[in-house]
XYZ file of N, CA and C in Angstrom:
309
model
N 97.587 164.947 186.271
C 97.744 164.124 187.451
C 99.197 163.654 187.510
N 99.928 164.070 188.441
C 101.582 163.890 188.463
C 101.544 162.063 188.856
N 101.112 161.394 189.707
C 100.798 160.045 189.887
C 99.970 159.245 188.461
N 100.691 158.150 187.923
C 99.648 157.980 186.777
C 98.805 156.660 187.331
N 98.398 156.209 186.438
C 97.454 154.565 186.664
C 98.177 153.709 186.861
N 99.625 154.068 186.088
C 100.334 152.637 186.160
C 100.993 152.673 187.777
N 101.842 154.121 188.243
C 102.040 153.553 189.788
C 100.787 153.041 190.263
N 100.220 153.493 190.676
C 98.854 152.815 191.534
C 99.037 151.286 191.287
N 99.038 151.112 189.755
C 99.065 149.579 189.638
C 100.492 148.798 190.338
N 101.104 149.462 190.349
C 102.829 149.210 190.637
C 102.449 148.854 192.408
N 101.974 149.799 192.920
C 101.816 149.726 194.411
C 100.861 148.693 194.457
N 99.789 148.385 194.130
C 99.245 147.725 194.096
C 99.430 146.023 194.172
N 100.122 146.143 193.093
C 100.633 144.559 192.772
C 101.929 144.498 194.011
N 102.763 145.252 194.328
C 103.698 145.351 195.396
C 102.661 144.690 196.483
N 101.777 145.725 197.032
C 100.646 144.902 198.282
C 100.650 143.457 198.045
N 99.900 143.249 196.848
C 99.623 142.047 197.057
C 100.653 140.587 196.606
N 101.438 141.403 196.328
C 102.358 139.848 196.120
C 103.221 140.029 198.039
N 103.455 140.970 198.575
C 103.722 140.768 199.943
C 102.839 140.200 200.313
N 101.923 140.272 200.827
C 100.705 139.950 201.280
C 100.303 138.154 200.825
N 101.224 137.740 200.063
C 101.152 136.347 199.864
C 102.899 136.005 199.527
N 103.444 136.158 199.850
C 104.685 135.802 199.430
C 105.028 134.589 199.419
N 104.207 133.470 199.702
C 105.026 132.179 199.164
C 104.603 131.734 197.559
N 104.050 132.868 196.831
C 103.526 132.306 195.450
C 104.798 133.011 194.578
N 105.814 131.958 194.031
C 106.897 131.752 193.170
C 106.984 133.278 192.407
N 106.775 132.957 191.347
C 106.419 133.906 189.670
C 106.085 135.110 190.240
N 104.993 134.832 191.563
C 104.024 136.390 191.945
C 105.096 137.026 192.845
N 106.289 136.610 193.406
C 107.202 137.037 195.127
C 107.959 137.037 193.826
N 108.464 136.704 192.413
C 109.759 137.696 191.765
C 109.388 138.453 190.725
N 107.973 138.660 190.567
C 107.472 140.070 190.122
C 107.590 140.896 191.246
N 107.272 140.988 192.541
C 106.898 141.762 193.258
C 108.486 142.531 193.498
N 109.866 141.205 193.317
C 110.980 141.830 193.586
C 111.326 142.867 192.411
N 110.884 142.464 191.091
C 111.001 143.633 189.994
C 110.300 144.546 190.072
N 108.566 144.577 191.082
C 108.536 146.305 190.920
C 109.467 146.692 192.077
N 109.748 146.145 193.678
C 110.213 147.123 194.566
C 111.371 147.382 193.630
N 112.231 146.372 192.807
C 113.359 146.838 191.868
C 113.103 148.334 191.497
N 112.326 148.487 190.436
C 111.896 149.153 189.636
C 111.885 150.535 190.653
N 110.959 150.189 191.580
C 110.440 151.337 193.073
C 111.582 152.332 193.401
N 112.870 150.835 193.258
C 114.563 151.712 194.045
C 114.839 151.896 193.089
N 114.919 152.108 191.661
C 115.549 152.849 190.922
C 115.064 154.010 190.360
N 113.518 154.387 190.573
C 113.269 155.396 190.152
C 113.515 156.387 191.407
N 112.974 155.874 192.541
C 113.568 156.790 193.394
C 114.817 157.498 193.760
N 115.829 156.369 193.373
C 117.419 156.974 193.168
C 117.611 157.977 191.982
N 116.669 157.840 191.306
C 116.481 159.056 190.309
C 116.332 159.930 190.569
N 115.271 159.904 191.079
C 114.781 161.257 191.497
C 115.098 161.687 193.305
N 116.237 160.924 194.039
C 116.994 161.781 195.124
C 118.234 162.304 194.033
N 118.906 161.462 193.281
C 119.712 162.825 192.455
C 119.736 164.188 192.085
N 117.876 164.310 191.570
C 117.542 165.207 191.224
C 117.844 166.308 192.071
N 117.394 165.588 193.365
C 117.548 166.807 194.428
C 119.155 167.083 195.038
N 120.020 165.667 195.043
C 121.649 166.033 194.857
C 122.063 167.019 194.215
N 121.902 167.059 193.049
C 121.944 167.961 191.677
C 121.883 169.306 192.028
N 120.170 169.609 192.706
C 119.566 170.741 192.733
C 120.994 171.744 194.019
N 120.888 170.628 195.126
C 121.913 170.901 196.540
C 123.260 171.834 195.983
N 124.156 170.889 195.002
C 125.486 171.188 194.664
C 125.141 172.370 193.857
N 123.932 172.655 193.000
C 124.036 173.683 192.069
C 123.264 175.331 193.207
N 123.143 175.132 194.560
C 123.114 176.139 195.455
C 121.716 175.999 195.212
N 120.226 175.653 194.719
C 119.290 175.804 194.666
C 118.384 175.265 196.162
N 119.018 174.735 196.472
C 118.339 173.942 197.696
C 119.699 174.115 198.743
N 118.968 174.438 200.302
C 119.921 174.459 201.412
C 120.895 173.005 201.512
N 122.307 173.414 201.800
C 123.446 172.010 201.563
C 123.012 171.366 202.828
N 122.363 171.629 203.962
C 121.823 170.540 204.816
C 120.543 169.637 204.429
N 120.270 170.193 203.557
C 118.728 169.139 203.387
C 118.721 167.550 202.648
N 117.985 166.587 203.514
C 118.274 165.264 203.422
C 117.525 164.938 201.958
N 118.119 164.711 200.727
C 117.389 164.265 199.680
C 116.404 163.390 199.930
N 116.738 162.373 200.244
C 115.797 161.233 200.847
C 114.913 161.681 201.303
N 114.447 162.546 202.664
C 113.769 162.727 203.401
C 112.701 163.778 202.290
N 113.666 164.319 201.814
C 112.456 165.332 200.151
C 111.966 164.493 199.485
N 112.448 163.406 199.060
C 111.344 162.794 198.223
C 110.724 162.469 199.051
N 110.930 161.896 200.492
C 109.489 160.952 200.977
C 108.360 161.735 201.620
N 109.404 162.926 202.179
C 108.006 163.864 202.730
C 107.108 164.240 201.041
N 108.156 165.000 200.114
C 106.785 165.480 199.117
C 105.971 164.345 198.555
N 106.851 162.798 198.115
C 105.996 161.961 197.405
C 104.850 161.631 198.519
N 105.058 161.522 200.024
C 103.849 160.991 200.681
C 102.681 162.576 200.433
N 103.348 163.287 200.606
C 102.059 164.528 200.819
C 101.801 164.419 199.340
N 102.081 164.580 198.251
C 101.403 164.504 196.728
C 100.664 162.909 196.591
N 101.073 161.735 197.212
C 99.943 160.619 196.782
C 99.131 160.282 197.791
N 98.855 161.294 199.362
C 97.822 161.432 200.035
C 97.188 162.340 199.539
N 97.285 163.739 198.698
C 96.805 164.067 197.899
C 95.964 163.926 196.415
N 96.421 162.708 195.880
C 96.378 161.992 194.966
C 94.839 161.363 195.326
N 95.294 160.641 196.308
C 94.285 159.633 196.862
C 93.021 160.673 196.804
N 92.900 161.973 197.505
C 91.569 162.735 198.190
C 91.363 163.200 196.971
N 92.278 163.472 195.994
C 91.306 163.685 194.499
C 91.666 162.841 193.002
N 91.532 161.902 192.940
C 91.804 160.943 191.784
C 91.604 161.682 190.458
N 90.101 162.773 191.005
C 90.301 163.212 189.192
C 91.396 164.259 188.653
N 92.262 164.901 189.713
C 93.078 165.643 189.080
C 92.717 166.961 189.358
N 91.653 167.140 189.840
C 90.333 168.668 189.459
C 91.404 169.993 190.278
N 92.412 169.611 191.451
C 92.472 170.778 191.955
C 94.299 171.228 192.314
N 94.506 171.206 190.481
C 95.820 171.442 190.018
C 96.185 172.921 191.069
N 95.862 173.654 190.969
C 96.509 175.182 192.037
C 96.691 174.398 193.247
N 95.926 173.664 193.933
C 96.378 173.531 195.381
C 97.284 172.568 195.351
N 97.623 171.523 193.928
C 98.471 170.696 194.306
C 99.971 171.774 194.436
N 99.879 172.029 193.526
C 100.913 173.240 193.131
C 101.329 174.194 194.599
N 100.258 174.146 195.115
C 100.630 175.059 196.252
C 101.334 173.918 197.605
N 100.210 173.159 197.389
C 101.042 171.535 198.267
C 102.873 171.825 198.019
N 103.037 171.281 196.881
C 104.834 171.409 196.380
C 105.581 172.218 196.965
N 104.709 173.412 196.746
C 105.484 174.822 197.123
C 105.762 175.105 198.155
N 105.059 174.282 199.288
C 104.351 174.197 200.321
C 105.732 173.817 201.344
N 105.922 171.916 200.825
C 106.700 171.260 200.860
C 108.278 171.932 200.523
N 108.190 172.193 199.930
C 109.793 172.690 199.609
C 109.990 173.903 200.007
N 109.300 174.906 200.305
C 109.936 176.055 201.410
C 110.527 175.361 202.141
N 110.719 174.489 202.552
C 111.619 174.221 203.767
C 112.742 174.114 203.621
N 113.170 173.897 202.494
C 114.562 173.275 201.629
C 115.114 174.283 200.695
N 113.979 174.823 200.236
C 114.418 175.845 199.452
C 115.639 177.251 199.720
N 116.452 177.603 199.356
C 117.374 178.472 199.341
C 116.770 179.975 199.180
């Protein structure tokens, strides 16, 4: 399962400390996961910087816009199967997703 327990929990606790934001302790946890949220994601648009400069991916394609299209299509995926059961089609999902970008 490429999504583990702990994002879920990460998003999770994100919901709900928005969802009440005048509670102290709970509104500057919530700023350490979106923290947490923007730095892994700047991670992983590098990845795809990286991929761009090394000719693997077309030099027009918006990193940003790759992680958010594949991360939304892999954790609406996520969601319709929690147990993991249907590894080939996620695989094909990816593959799916990145023809578009792909070189």
């Amino acid at each position: 399962m490429l999504l583990g327990r702990s994002s879920h929990a990460l998003q999770a606790l994100a919901h709900e400390v928005g969802a009440h934001p005048g509670r102290g302790a709970a509104r500057r946890g919530g700023d350490l996961v979106l923290k947490l949220r923007d730095e892994k994601d700047a991670q992983v648009v590098h990845i795809y910087e990286r991929a761009i400069e090394r000719g693997e991916l077309r030099p027009d394609a918006d990193p940003r816009l790759i992680h958010g299209v594949l991360f939304g299509a892999v954790l609406h995926f996520e969601l319709l199967h929690p147990d993991g059961s249907d590894e080939a089609r996620l695989e094909a999902l990816i593959d799916l997703v990145l023809a578009g970008v792909l070189l």
